[in-house]
Structure formats: C-alpha cells, structure tokens
Tab-separated table of C-alpha atoms in Angstrom:
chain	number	residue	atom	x	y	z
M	1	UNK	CA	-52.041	-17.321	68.553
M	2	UNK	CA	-51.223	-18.112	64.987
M	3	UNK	CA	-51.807	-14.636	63.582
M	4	UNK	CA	-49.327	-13.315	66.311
M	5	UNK	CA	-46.856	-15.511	64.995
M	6	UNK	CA	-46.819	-14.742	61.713
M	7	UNK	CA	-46.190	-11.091	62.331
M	8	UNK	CA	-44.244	-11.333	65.357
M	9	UNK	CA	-41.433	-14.147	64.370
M	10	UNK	CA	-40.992	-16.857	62.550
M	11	UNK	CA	-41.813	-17.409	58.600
M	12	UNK	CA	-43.845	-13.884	58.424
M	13	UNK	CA	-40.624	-11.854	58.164
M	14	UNK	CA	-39.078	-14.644	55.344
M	15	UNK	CA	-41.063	-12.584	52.564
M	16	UNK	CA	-39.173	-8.853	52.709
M	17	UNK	CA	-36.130	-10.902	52.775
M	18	UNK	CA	-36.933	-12.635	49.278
M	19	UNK	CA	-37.792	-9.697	48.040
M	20	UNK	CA	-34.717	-8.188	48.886
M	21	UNK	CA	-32.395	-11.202	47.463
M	22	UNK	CA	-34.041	-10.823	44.534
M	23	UNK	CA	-34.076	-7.579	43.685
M	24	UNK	CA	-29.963	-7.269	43.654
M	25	UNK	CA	-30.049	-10.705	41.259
M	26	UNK	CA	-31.844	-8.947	38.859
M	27	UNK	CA	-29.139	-5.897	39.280
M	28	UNK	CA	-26.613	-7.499	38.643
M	29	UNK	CA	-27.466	-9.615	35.794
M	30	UNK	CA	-27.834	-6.318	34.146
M	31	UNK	CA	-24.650	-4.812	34.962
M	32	UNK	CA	-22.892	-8.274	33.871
M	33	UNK	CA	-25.164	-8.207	30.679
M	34	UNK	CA	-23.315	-4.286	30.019
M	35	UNK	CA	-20.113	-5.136	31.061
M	36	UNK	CA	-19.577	-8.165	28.567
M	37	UNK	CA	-21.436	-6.000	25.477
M	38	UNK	CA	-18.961	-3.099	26.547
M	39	UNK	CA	-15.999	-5.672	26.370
M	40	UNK	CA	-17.548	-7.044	22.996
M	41	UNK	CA	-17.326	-3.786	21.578
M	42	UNK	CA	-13.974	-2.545	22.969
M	43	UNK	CA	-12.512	-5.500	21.432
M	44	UNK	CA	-14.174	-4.547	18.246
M	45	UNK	CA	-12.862	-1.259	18.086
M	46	UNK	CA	-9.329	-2.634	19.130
M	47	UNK	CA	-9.062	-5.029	16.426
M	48	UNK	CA	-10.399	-2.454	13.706
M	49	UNK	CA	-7.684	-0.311	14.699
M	50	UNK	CA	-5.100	-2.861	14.382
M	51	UNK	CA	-5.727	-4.012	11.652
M	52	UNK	CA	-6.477	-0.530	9.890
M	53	UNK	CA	-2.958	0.215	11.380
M	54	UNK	CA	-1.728	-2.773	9.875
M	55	UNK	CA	-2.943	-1.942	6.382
M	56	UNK	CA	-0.917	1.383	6.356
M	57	UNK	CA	2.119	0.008	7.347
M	58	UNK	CA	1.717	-2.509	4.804
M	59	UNK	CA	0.863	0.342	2.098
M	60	UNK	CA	4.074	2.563	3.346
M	61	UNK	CA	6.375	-0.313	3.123
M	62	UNK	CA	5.637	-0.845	-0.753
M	63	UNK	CA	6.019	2.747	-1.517
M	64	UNK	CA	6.727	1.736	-5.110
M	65	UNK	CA	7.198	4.484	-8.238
M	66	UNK	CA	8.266	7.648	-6.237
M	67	UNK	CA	8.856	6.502	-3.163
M	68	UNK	CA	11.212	3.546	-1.180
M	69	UNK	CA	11.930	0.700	-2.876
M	70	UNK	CA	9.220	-1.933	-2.574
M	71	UNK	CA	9.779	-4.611	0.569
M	72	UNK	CA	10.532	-7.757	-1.221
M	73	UNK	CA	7.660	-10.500	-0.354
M	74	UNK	CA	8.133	-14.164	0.914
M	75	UNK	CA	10.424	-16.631	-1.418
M	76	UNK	CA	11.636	-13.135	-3.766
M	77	UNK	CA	15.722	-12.522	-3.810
M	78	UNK	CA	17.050	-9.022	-5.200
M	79	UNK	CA	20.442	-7.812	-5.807
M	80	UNK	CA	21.699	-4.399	-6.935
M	81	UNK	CA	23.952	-2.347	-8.822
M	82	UNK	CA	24.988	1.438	-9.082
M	83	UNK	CA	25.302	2.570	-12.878
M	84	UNK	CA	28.019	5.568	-12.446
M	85	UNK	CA	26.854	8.678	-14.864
M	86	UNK	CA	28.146	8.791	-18.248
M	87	UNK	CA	29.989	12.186	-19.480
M	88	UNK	CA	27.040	14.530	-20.760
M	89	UNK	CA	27.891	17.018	-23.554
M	90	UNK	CA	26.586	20.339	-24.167
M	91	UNK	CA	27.250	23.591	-25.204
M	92	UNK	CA	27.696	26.794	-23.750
M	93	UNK	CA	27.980	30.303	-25.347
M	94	UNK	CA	31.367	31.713	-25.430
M	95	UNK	CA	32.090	35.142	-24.279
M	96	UNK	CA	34.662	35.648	-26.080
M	97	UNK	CA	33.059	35.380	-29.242
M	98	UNK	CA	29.471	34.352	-30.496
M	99	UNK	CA	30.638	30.949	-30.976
M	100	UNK	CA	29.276	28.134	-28.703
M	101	UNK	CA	31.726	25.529	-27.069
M	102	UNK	CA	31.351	22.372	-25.749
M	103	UNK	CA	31.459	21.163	-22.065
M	104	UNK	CA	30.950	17.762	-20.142
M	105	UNK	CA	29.522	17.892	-16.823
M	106	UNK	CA	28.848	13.657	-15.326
M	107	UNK	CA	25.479	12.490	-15.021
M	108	UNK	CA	23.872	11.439	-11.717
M	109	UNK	CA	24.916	8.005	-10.312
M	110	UNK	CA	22.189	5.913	-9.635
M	111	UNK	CA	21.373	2.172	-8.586
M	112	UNK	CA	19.124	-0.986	-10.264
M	113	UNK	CA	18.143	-2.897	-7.434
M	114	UNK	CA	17.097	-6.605	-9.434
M	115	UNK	CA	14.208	-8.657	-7.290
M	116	UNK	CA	13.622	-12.010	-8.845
M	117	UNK	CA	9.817	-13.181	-7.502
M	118	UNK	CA	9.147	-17.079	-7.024
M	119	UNK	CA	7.159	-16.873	-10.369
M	120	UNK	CA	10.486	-16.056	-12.012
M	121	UNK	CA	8.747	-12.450	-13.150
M	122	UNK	CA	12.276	-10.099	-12.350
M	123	UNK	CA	11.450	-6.475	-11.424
M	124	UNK	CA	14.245	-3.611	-11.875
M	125	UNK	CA	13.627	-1.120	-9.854
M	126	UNK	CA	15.368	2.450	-10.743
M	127	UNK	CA	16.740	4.319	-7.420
M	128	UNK	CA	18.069	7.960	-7.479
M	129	UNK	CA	20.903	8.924	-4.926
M	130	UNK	CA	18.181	10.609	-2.635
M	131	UNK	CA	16.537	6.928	-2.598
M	132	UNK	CA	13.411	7.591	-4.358
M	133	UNK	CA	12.388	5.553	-7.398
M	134	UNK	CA	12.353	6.744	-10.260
M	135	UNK	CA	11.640	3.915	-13.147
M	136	UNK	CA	10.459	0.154	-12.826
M	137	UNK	CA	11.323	-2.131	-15.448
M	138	UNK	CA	9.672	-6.407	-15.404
M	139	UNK	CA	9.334	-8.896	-17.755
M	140	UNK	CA	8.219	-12.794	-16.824
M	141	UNK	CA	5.678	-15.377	-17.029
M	142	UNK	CA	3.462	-13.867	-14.344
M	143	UNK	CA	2.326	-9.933	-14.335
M	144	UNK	CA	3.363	-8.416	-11.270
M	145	UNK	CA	1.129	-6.362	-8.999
M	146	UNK	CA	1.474	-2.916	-10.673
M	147	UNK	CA	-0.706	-1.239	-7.432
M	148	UNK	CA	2.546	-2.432	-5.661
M	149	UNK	CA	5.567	-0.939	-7.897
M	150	UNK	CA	3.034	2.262	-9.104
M	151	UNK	CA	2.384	3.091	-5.730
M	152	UNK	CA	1.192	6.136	-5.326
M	153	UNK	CA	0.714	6.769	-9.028
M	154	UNK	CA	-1.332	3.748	-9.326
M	155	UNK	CA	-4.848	6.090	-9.630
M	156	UNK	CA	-3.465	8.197	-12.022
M	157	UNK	CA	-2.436	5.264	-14.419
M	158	UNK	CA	-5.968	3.415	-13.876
M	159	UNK	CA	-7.436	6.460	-15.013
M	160	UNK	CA	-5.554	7.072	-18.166
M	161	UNK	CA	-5.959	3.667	-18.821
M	162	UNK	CA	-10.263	3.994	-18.620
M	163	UNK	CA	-9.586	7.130	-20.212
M	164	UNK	CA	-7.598	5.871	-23.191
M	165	UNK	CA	-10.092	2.614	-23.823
M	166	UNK	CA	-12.811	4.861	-23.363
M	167	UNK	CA	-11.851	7.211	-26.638
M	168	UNK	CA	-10.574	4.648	-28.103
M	169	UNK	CA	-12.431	1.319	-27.588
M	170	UNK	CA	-9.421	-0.860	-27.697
M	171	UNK	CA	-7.779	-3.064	-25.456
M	172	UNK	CA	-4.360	-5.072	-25.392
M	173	UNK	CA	-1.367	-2.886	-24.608
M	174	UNK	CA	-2.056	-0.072	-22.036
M	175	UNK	CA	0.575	3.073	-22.567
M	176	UNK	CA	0.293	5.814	-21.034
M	177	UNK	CA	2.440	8.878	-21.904
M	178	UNK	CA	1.885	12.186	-19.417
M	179	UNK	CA	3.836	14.831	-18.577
M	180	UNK	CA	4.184	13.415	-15.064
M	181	UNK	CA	3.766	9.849	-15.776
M	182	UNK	CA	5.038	6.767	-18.503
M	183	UNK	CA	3.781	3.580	-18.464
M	184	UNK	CA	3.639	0.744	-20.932
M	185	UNK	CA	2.846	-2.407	-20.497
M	186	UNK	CA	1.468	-5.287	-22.339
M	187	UNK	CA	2.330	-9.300	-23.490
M	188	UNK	CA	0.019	-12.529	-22.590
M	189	UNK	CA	-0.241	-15.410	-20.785
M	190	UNK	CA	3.408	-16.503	-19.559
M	191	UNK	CA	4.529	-13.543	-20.998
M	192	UNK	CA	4.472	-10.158	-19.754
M	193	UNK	CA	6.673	-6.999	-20.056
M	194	UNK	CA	6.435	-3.104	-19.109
M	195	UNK	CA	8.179	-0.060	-18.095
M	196	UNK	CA	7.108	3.203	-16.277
M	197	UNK	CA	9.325	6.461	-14.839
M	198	UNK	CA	8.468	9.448	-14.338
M	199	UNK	CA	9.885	12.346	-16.466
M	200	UNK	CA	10.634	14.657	-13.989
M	201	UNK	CA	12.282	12.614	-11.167
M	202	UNK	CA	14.825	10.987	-14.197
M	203	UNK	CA	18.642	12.127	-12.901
M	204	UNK	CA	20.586	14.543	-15.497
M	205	UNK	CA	21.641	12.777	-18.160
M	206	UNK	CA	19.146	9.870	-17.712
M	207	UNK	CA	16.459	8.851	-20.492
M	208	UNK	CA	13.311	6.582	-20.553
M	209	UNK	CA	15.516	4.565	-22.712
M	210	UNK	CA	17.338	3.702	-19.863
M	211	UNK	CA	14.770	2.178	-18.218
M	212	UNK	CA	14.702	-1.495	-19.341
C-alpha cells in the first residue's frame, strides 16, 4: 500500500508544488533586481540633467562683457549711475561753399552700475541704453573672476594672452589690444587693477578713456 500512497495522495504530490513556488521566487527577484538598477539609473540621468541645467542658468545669469550685467553674488552691494552724453563736435561740408562747418550732435547716455564685492575689489560695469555691456572697469585687494565679467569673450582673451607670452616670453601685465577686444590688466598681491571694452559696442562719442 505505501507505493499507492505516494502517488495517489498525500506527500507524493508536495514535490510539483515546490517546484512551482520556487520557480516564481527566482522571477521575481530578477524583475526586482531590474527595476531598482532601472531606478538607479533614471535617477542618474535626472540629476545630470539638473544639474547640467543648472550650470547654464548659472553661465546666462553672468553674461558679463557683451551681454547683461553680471548677477551680483552673496554679501556684494552695487549702485548705479547714468552719465548723460557730452556735446560731440564735428564738421560737415558746406554746400554753400567748400568750407567745412561745425555741428554738435549729443553723445549716447549710458549707465555705471558700481558692485562693491565682500573683498572690497569694486567692479564698474559700463551699460549701453540697449542694456548690453560694453566696458568693465575694477581695482582692489582681491582679482576678480575675469571668466565672470569677460563672459563670452573670456576664450578670446585667454588666447591672446598664450599668444602674447608665447612670442614674447614675458609675464606680469596681460594687455590685449584687438580690433574686437581691449583688455589690460595687471598689479599684485592686495593690489589689482584692469579695464576691458570692446571697440565696437562703445556709444558715439564714448572712448576707452572713459572706461575707468
């Protein structure tokens, strides 16, 4: 009777059954095991997006030389002024005779926005009517970031720079003088000054001089 049993009730049908509990364990394991590395890397990619998103909004807000004004950073107070254009004189040809005359047309307006840093470094910041900024002035004890106020022509002034050193073999004062492009800057420790503009963006009856 005890071969009967074991294939007609009892513990002979127990085995199938294990077999099928154990089977599904094993299943899902696996699909937990995919699930958390898919999660893992979703959160990944999230986060790399963020913070590459973060970066740019950064970059944008410190637009710098040609662009917006730089955003001011923690513990820094500004203050501005608009310079009203001075008379400009020049001379036109008369028709009358062969004789030139002299006219005054006014010079652009345009406004010096001051930001004093907690290092005490102060940065002037040259702003056209259209917004866009034109010349950066600083002088202080600590060198300000010049990626920051160059902006966008940050590359073109490290390049110069190599450029310049590289012909020349000297270092101290970098000044670079392009068609597109002034900068010069220089000093030492607890002690640094510099200017840069751009010639073409400068408002009618505006100078590099002016920049200071």
């Amino acid at each position: 009777n005890r071969p009967e049993s074991r294939h007609s009730g009892g513990p002979g049908p127990e085995l199938p059954v294990r077999r099928c509990r154990a089977n599904p364990v094993v299943t899902v394991k696996g699909s937990l095991g995919m699930s958390k590395s898919s999660r893992l890397a979703r959160a990944v990619t999230l986060t790399s997006l963020g913070l590459c998103c973060t970066l740019i909004a950064v970059r944008s807000a410190r637009a710098g030389l040609g662009g917006s004004p730089m955003t001011p950073p923690a513990g820094a107070s500004t203050s501005s002024r608009v310079v009203q254009g001075s008379p400009v004189v020049s001379r036109s040809a008369s028709t009358a005779s062969s004789s030139a005359s002299p006219s005054q047309s006014a010079s652009a307006a345009y406004t010096v926005r001051e930001t004093t840093f907690g290092s005490g470094t102060v940065v002037h910041e040259y702003v056209s009517a259209a917004g866009t900024v034109f010349g950066i002035a600083w002088q202080g004890p600590q060198m300000p970031d010049l990626a920051d106020l160059l902006g966008s022509y940050f590359p073109q002034y490290v390049d110069a720079v190599k450029a310049a050193r590289s012909a020349h073999g000297r270092r101290g004062a970098s000044v670079v003088d392009q068609d597109t492009l002034v900068v010069r800057s220089g000093g030492h420790m607890g002690a640094f000054a510099g200017v840069a503009w751009l010639p073409q963006a400068l408002p009618a009856g505006v100078s590099g001089q002016d920049i200071q």
